[in-house]
C-alpha cells in the first residue's frame, strides 16, 4: 500500500542527522515497522533489522524495501487477539561506521606512589557488517542511543590496568621514557577488548603527567641539570620571589641572609653568582 509506506531513516523531517560524532548506535524509535517499509542507510552507517531479539538482516549503504515474514492480520481477528496491532515486533538499529573518538582520563601511581594523571584518546570505528552485528549483540542499549561516553566506561578499566602495569614499576622522572611501551601495551589490550564489541582501534594517543603542580615544577627544574636539592632550593626561591621576599636569591644559592647588614649579604650573593658564571 504505497499510501502508508513508512520511511525509516536517521534524518529528521527538517533534514537533521540524529547520529552525531558522539553516537555509536541509534535505535529507531518506532518498532511498529510494516512489510514494505523503505529502509534508508546512509554512507557512514550500517543498519540491523531485529524481530523480538532475533537478527534478521544487516544492511550496508543504500535503500531497501523491508520484506518481513509476517502478513497483515486484518478484521475482527486482529482486533480481538492483538488489539489492532501486528503480533510481530520489528526493530532497526543504526550503527555508526565513521571514526569516533574514545577518551579516558584517570590516575596512576609511580614507583614512589606519586599520583600521575593520564589522558588517552583513541580513534575507533565499526569496519564490517559482521562487526555491526557484534556491536548489536554485545553492547547493551538503554534507551535509543549508545553514546561514546558509554563506550568510555567499558574501556576505562582496560586502559587503567595497562598504564598502571608499567607506571607502577617506573620512577616518576622516567615515566615519559616509557611512553612507547605504554602506548603499545594500551593498544594491544584495548584492541583485544574492543574486538568483542566489533570495534576496530585505529590510533592511540596518551599523555601521562604528574598530578601535583609542585612536582611538575621540580621535574622541569631537574631537566635543566639541577640536583634534587638545588631544584628544591630554586623552586622555593621562585615562590619567595613571587611574594616579594628579599631573601629569595639567598635561598637559590643556599647562602644565609644577613638581616642586620644587607650590604654584606648582597656582596656575598654577587660574589657567589660571579664564581658560578
CSV table of C-alpha atoms in Angstrom, one decimal:
chain,number,residue,atom,x,y,z
A,1,UNK,CA,0.0,0.0,0.0
A,2,UNK,CA,2.0,3.0,-1.2
A,3,UNK,CA,-0.1,5.4,0.7
A,4,UNK,CA,1.1,4.1,4.1
A,5,UNK,CA,4.6,3.2,3.2
A,6,UNK,CA,6.9,4.0,6.1
A,7,UNK,CA,10.3,5.6,5.5
A,8,UNK,CA,12.9,4.6,8.1
A,9,UNK,CA,15.9,6.9,8.3
A,10,UNK,CA,18.3,8.7,10.7
A,11,UNK,CA,17.2,12.1,9.3
A,12,UNK,CA,14.6,14.2,11.0
A,13,UNK,CA,11.8,15.9,9.0
A,14,UNK,CA,14.0,19.0,8.7
A,15,UNK,CA,17.0,17.1,7.4
A,16,UNK,CA,19.0,17.0,10.7
A,17,UNK,CA,21.2,13.9,11.2
A,18,UNK,CA,20.5,12.2,14.5
A,19,UNK,CA,23.8,10.2,14.6
A,20,UNK,CA,26.4,12.8,15.5
A,21,UNK,CA,30.1,12.2,16.3
A,22,UNK,CA,29.3,11.1,19.9
A,23,UNK,CA,26.7,8.4,18.9
A,24,UNK,CA,27.8,4.9,18.2
A,25,UNK,CA,24.4,3.3,17.7
A,26,UNK,CA,20.8,4.5,17.3
A,27,UNK,CA,17.6,2.5,17.9
A,28,UNK,CA,14.9,3.7,15.5
A,29,UNK,CA,12.1,4.7,18.0
A,30,UNK,CA,9.2,3.2,16.0
A,31,UNK,CA,9.2,-0.6,16.3
A,32,UNK,CA,5.8,-1.0,14.5
A,33,UNK,CA,7.6,-1.5,11.2
A,34,UNK,CA,5.4,-3.0,8.4
A,35,UNK,CA,6.1,-5.1,5.4
A,36,UNK,CA,7.1,-2.9,2.5
A,37,UNK,CA,8.7,-0.1,4.7
A,38,UNK,CA,11.5,1.7,3.0
A,39,UNK,CA,14.8,1.5,4.9
A,40,UNK,CA,17.4,4.2,4.1
A,41,UNK,CA,21.1,3.6,5.2
A,42,UNK,CA,23.5,6.5,4.8
A,43,UNK,CA,27.1,6.1,3.5
A,44,UNK,CA,28.6,6.1,7.0
A,45,UNK,CA,26.1,3.7,8.6
A,46,UNK,CA,25.1,0.1,8.9
A,47,UNK,CA,21.5,-1.0,9.8
A,48,UNK,CA,20.5,-4.1,11.7
A,49,UNK,CA,16.9,-5.4,11.5
A,50,UNK,CA,15.7,-7.4,14.5
A,51,UNK,CA,12.5,-9.2,15.4
A,52,UNK,CA,11.8,-10.0,19.0
A,53,UNK,CA,15.5,-10.3,19.8
A,54,UNK,CA,16.5,-12.3,16.7
A,55,UNK,CA,18.7,-10.8,14.0
A,56,UNK,CA,17.0,-10.9,10.6
A,57,UNK,CA,19.5,-8.9,8.4
A,58,UNK,CA,22.3,-6.4,8.3
A,59,UNK,CA,22.2,-3.7,5.7
A,60,UNK,CA,25.0,-1.8,4.0
A,61,UNK,CA,24.7,1.7,2.4
A,62,UNK,CA,21.6,2.0,0.2
A,63,UNK,CA,17.8,1.9,0.2
A,64,UNK,CA,15.9,-1.3,0.9
A,65,UNK,CA,12.3,-2.5,0.9
A,66,UNK,CA,11.8,-4.5,4.1
A,67,UNK,CA,10.3,-7.9,3.5
A,68,UNK,CA,9.1,-9.2,6.8
A,69,UNK,CA,8.0,-12.8,7.2
A,70,UNK,CA,4.6,-11.8,8.7
A,71,UNK,CA,1.5,-10.8,6.7
A,72,UNK,CA,-1.1,-8.2,7.7
A,73,UNK,CA,-3.8,-9.5,10.0
A,74,UNK,CA,-6.9,-7.7,9.5
A,75,UNK,CA,-10.5,-7.5,10.7
A,76,UNK,CA,-12.1,-8.9,13.8
A,77,UNK,CA,-9.3,-11.5,14.4
A,78,UNK,CA,-6.6,-8.8,14.7
A,79,UNK,CA,-8.8,-6.6,16.9
A,80,UNK,CA,-9.8,-9.4,19.2
A,81,UNK,CA,-6.4,-11.1,19.8
A,82,UNK,CA,-3.8,-8.3,19.3
A,83,UNK,CA,-5.7,-5.1,20.0
A,84,UNK,CA,-5.5,-3.9,16.4
A,85,UNK,CA,-1.6,-4.2,16.2
A,86,UNK,CA,0.6,-6.7,14.4
A,87,UNK,CA,1.8,-9.5,16.7
A,88,UNK,CA,5.4,-9.2,15.3
A,89,UNK,CA,7.7,-6.5,16.7
A,90,UNK,CA,10.5,-5.3,14.3
A,91,UNK,CA,13.4,-3.0,15.3
A,92,UNK,CA,16.0,-1.2,13.3
A,93,UNK,CA,19.3,-0.3,14.9
A,94,UNK,CA,21.7,2.0,13.0
A,95,UNK,CA,25.4,1.6,13.6
A,96,UNK,CA,27.8,4.5,13.0
A,97,UNK,CA,30.7,3.3,10.8
A,98,UNK,CA,32.6,6.7,10.9
A,99,UNK,CA,35.8,7.1,13.0
A,100,UNK,CA,34.7,8.2,16.5
A,101,UNK,CA,36.8,9.4,19.4
A,102,UNK,CA,37.2,7.4,22.6
A,103,UNK,CA,38.6,9.4,25.5
A,104,UNK,CA,39.5,8.2,29.0
A,105,UNK,CA,41.2,10.1,31.9
A,106,UNK,CA,42.3,8.7,35.3
A,107,UNK,CA,45.1,8.4,37.9
A,108,UNK,CA,48.0,6.1,38.0
A,109,UNK,CA,50.8,5.8,40.7
A,110,UNK,CA,54.5,5.8,40.1
A,111,UNK,CA,57.1,3.6,41.8
A,112,UNK,CA,57.3,6.2,44.6
A,113,UNK,CA,53.4,6.1,44.9
A,114,UNK,CA,53.2,9.6,43.4
A,115,UNK,CA,50.0,10.5,41.7
A,116,UNK,CA,50.2,10.6,37.9
A,117,UNK,CA,47.3,11.8,35.8
A,118,UNK,CA,46.7,10.3,32.3
A,119,UNK,CA,44.6,11.1,29.3
A,120,UNK,CA,44.1,8.7,26.5
A,121,UNK,CA,42.5,9.5,23.2
A,122,UNK,CA,41.7,6.7,20.6
A,123,UNK,CA,40.0,6.6,17.2
A,124,UNK,CA,37.7,3.6,16.7
A,125,UNK,CA,35.3,2.5,14.0
A,126,UNK,CA,33.0,-0.3,13.0
A,127,UNK,CA,34.5,-1.8,9.9
A,128,UNK,CA,32.2,-4.5,8.5
A,129,UNK,CA,28.6,-5.8,8.7
A,130,UNK,CA,29.9,-8.6,10.9
A,131,UNK,CA,31.3,-6.1,13.3
A,132,UNK,CA,28.0,-4.2,13.3
A,133,UNK,CA,26.3,-7.5,14.3
A,134,UNK,CA,28.8,-8.0,17.1
A,135,UNK,CA,28.1,-4.5,18.4
A,136,UNK,CA,24.3,-5.0,18.5
A,137,UNK,CA,24.7,-8.5,20.1
A,138,UNK,CA,27.2,-7.5,22.9
A,139,UNK,CA,26.7,-3.8,23.6
A,140,UNK,CA,23.8,-3.1,26.0
A,141,UNK,CA,21.4,-0.4,24.8
A,142,UNK,CA,19.5,1.6,27.4
A,143,UNK,CA,17.1,3.9,25.6
A,144,UNK,CA,17.5,4.7,21.9
A,145,UNK,CA,21.3,5.6,21.9
A,146,UNK,CA,24.7,4.1,22.6
A,147,UNK,CA,27.0,7.1,23.1
A,148,UNK,CA,30.7,7.1,23.1
A,149,UNK,CA,30.6,8.1,26.8
A,150,UNK,CA,29.2,4.6,27.5
A,151,UNK,CA,32.0,3.0,25.5
A,152,UNK,CA,34.4,5.1,27.6
A,153,UNK,CA,33.0,3.4,30.7
A,154,UNK,CA,33.8,0.0,29.3
A,155,UNK,CA,37.3,0.9,28.1
A,156,UNK,CA,38.3,2.8,31.2
A,157,UNK,CA,39.4,-0.2,33.4
A,158,UNK,CA,41.3,-1.8,30.5
A,159,UNK,CA,43.3,1.4,29.9
A,160,UNK,CA,43.9,2.0,33.6
A,161,UNK,CA,45.2,-1.5,34.1
A,162,UNK,CA,47.6,-1.2,31.1
A,163,UNK,CA,49.0,2.1,32.2
A,164,UNK,CA,49.5,1.1,35.8
A,165,UNK,CA,51.2,-2.1,34.8
A,166,UNK,CA,54.2,0.0,33.6
A,167,UNK,CA,53.9,3.2,35.6
A,168,UNK,CA,53.9,1.4,39.0
A,169,UNK,CA,57.3,0.0,38.2
A,170,UNK,CA,58.8,3.2,36.9
A,171,UNK,CA,60.3,6.1,38.8
A,172,UNK,CA,58.4,9.4,38.5
A,173,UNK,CA,61.1,11.2,36.5
A,174,UNK,CA,61.4,8.3,34.0
A,175,UNK,CA,57.8,7.8,33.2
A,176,UNK,CA,58.0,9.7,29.9
A,177,UNK,CA,60.8,7.5,28.7
A,178,UNK,CA,58.4,4.6,29.0
A,179,UNK,CA,55.7,6.2,26.8
A,180,UNK,CA,56.4,4.0,23.7
A,181,UNK,CA,55.9,0.9,25.9
A,182,UNK,CA,52.8,2.3,27.5
A,183,UNK,CA,51.2,3.2,24.1
A,184,UNK,CA,52.0,-0.3,22.7
A,185,UNK,CA,50.5,-2.1,25.8
A,186,UNK,CA,47.4,0.1,25.8
A,187,UNK,CA,46.9,-0.5,22.1
A,188,UNK,CA,47.2,-4.3,22.4
A,189,UNK,CA,44.9,-4.7,25.4
A,190,UNK,CA,42.4,-2.2,24.1
A,191,UNK,CA,42.1,-3.8,20.7
A,192,UNK,CA,41.6,-7.2,22.2
A,193,UNK,CA,38.9,-5.9,24.4
A,194,UNK,CA,37.1,-3.8,21.8
A,195,UNK,CA,37.0,-6.5,19.2
A,196,UNK,CA,34.4,-8.3,21.2
A,197,UNK,CA,32.1,-5.3,20.5
A,198,UNK,CA,33.0,-5.2,16.8
A,199,UNK,CA,35.2,-2.0,17.2
A,200,UNK,CA,38.5,-1.6,15.4
A,201,UNK,CA,41.2,0.6,17.0
A,202,UNK,CA,42.9,2.9,14.6
A,203,UNK,CA,45.2,5.1,16.7
A,204,UNK,CA,46.1,5.7,20.3
A,205,UNK,CA,47.5,8.9,21.8
A,206,UNK,CA,48.3,9.2,25.5
A,207,UNK,CA,49.6,11.8,28.0
A,208,UNK,CA,51.0,10.9,31.4
A,209,UNK,CA,51.9,13.7,33.8
A,210,UNK,CA,52.5,14.4,37.5
A,211,UNK,CA,49.2,15.2,39.2
A,212,UNK,CA,50.8,17.6,41.7
A,213,UNK,CA,51.7,21.0,40.3
A,214,UNK,CA,54.8,21.2,42.5
A,215,UNK,CA,56.1,18.0,41.1
A,216,UNK,CA,55.8,19.4,37.6
A,217,UNK,CA,57.8,22.5,38.6
A,218,UNK,CA,60.5,20.4,40.3
A,219,UNK,CA,60.8,18.0,37.3
A,220,UNK,CA,61.1,21.0,35.0
A,221,UNK,CA,64.0,22.4,37.1
A,222,UNK,CA,65.7,19.0,37.1
A,223,UNK,CA,65.5,19.0,33.3
A,224,UNK,CA,68.0,21.9,33.4
A,225,UNK,CA,70.5,19.7,35.1
A,226,UNK,CA,70.0,20.7,38.7
A,227,UNK,CA,70.4,18.2,41.5
A,228,UNK,CA,67.4,17.3,43.6
A,229,UNK,CA,68.5,19.7,46.4
A,230,UNK,CA,69.2,22.6,44.0
A,231,UNK,CA,65.8,22.0,42.3
A,232,UNK,CA,64.0,22.3,45.7
A,233,UNK,CA,66.0,25.4,46.5
A,234,UNK,CA,65.3,27.2,43.2
A,235,UNK,CA,61.6,26.2,43.4
A,236,UNK,CA,61.4,27.7,46.9
A,237,UNK,CA,63.3,30.8,45.8
A,238,UNK,CA,60.8,31.3,42.9
A,239,UNK,CA,57.9,31.1,45.3
A,240,UNK,CA,59.6,33.6,47.7
A,241,UNK,CA,60.3,35.9,44.8
A,242,UNK,CA,56.7,35.9,43.6
A,243,UNK,CA,55.7,37.0,47.1
A,244,UNK,CA,58.3,39.8,47.2
A,245,UNK,CA,60.6,38.1,49.8
A,246,UNK,CA,64.0,39.8,49.5
A,247,UNK,CA,65.9,36.7,50.6
A,248,UNK,CA,64.9,34.7,47.6
A,249,UNK,CA,68.3,34.9,45.9
A,250,UNK,CA,69.9,33.6,49.1
A,251,UNK,CA,67.6,30.6,49.0
A,252,UNK,CA,68.5,29.9,45.4
A,253,UNK,CA,72.3,29.7,46.1
A,254,UNK,CA,72.0,28.2,49.6
A,255,UNK,CA,73.5,31.1,51.5
A,256,UNK,CA,72.3,32.8,54.7
A,257,UNK,CA,70.6,36.1,54.6
A,258,UNK,CA,72.0,38.8,56.9
A,259,UNK,CA,69.2,41.0,58.3
A,260,UNK,CA,71.4,43.5,60.1
A,261,UNK,CA,73.8,44.1,57.3
A,262,UNK,CA,72.2,43.8,53.9
A,263,UNK,CA,75.3,45.1,52.1
A,264,UNK,CA,77.3,42.2,53.3
A,265,UNK,CA,74.6,39.8,52.1
A,266,UNK,CA,74.4,41.5,48.7
A,267,UNK,CA,78.2,41.3,48.3
A,268,UNK,CA,78.3,37.6,49.2
A,269,UNK,CA,75.4,36.8,46.8
A,270,UNK,CA,77.1,38.8,44.0
A,271,UNK,CA,80.5,37.0,44.7
A,272,UNK,CA,78.9,33.6,44.6
A,273,UNK,CA,77.0,34.3,41.4
A,274,UNK,CA,80.2,35.6,39.8
A,275,UNK,CA,82.0,32.4,40.7
A,276,UNK,CA,79.2,30.3,39.2
A,277,UNK,CA,79.3,32.2,35.9
